[in-house]
Phi, psi and omega in degrees: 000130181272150212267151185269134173267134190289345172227123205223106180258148193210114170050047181262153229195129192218117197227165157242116219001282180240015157290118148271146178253318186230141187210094182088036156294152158219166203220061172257167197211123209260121139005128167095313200317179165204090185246146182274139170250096201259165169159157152291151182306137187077028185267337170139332209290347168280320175322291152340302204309289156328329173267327163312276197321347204066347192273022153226170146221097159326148161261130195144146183245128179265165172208160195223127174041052187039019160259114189295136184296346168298314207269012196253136126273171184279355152294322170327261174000320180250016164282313200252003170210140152239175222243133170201099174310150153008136139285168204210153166274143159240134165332320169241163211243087167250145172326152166304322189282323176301326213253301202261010186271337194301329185306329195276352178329294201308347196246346167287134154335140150317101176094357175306107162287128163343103182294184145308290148351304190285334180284320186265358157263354160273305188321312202295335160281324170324296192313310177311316198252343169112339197238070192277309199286037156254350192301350181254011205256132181298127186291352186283338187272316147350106167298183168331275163307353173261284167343336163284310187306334160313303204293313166319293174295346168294299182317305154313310210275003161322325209038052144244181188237357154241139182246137175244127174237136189260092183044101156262354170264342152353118168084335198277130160280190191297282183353301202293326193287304174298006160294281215297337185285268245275352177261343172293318155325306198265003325156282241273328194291311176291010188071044170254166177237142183257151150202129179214159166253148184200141175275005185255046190347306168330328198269304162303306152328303243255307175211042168267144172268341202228075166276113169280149152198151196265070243216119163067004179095004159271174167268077185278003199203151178171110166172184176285152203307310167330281200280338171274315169274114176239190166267332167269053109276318165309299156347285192289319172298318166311297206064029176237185183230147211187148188221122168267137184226171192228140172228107178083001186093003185238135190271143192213150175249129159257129166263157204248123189289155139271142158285143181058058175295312195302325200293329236239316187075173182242000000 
């Protein structure tokens, strides 16, 4: 029997009055996976993102759990899928514990307050990511990497298993990005499903099950991280030159500077 996709995007087309972004995507994304959405900037891929989500809208169908996205409000919508941005500053200075309790919105009542229950399925996502000890600590005070990680567990404490990450490593130093891959990794393993963008082919390579890439508002590329990152998408995608190589049983994209860059433009 062939397996059903928790999200199936179909021929979507996206413009901002005659600017087109997107043109003829389809998409789908399976239980477990984890794909990297690769592309250059202003290539489509937030975009997408935003139309999964409902906050745009497109021609074209999306379906969530073989249900059209029209028939979702965005509380549906956010039972069954969470959404985990950039890290972000927030204007008010709420707790770590305050921050991953907002996940449980989607399971409340209107005017409902967070029970005892809702306390102990946020701690217990503090606990799942590692930053328990942070639950009393102001979220504005957070390095990067402690701010994903929240965001993550806020994301958990949704109780749903597919996750959309918008560049989660943005901003993140090296340590912290490869924490966050490798919890993302372990993650993945326990039956959550990812989708994220991402500018790092390295990154795709590392734990990806799945790599897309994006180009001019198509899908020019979809298949596993091996057969997809070569160094000529990089080329055509980039416009840079690059040598892939295996280290350790694992493939890494190197990029190879040009000389007399200034020379060159941009």
């Amino acid at each position: 029997m062939e397996l059903r996709p928790v999200i199936d995007v179909k021929n979507l087309h996206f413009s901002y009055k005659k600017h087109q972004v997107l043109a003829g995507v389809d998409l789908k994304l399976y239980k477990g996976e984890i794909i990297s959405l690769l592309g250059p900037n202003g290539c489509g891929k937030s975009t997408l993102i935003r139309l999964i989500l409902k906050l745009l809208r497109g021609n074209g169908e999306i379906l969530i759990n073989n249900k059209d996205i029209e028939k979702y409000s965005h509380k549906e919508i956010a039972s069954r899928i969470a959404y985990i941005p950039q890290y972000n500053n927030t204007p008010f200075n709420y707790s770590v514990m305050e921050m991953v309790l907002m996940g449980r919105v989607s399971k409340l009542d209107y005017f409902a307050s967070p029970s005892a229950h809702d306390f102990e399925i946020a701690k217990n996502a503090l606990k799942k990511v590692g930053v328990e000890h942070l639950k009393e600590k102001a979220f504005g005070q957070l390095s990067g990497g402690q701010k994903q990680m929240v965001l993550l567990a806020r994301a958990i404490a949704q109780e749903v298993d597919t996750f959309i990450m918008d560049e989660p490593v943005a901003g993140l130093d090296y340590g912290n990005q490869i924490r966050l891959l490798e919890l993302i990794h372990e993650l993945s393993k326990q039956g959550y499903t990812f989708l994220k963008t991402t500018h790092y082919p390295d990154h795709a390579l590392l734990i990806s099950s799945r790599v897309i890439v994006m180009n001019d508002g198509k899908i020019i590329a979809n298949g596993t991280p091996d057969k997809v990152i070569t160094k000529e998408m990089i080329q055509d995608v980039y416009s840079i030159k690059a040598d892939i190589i295996v280290h350790d049983s694992h493939k890494r994209c190197i990029p190879i500077f040009q000389k007399n860059i200034l020379n060159k433009g941009f």
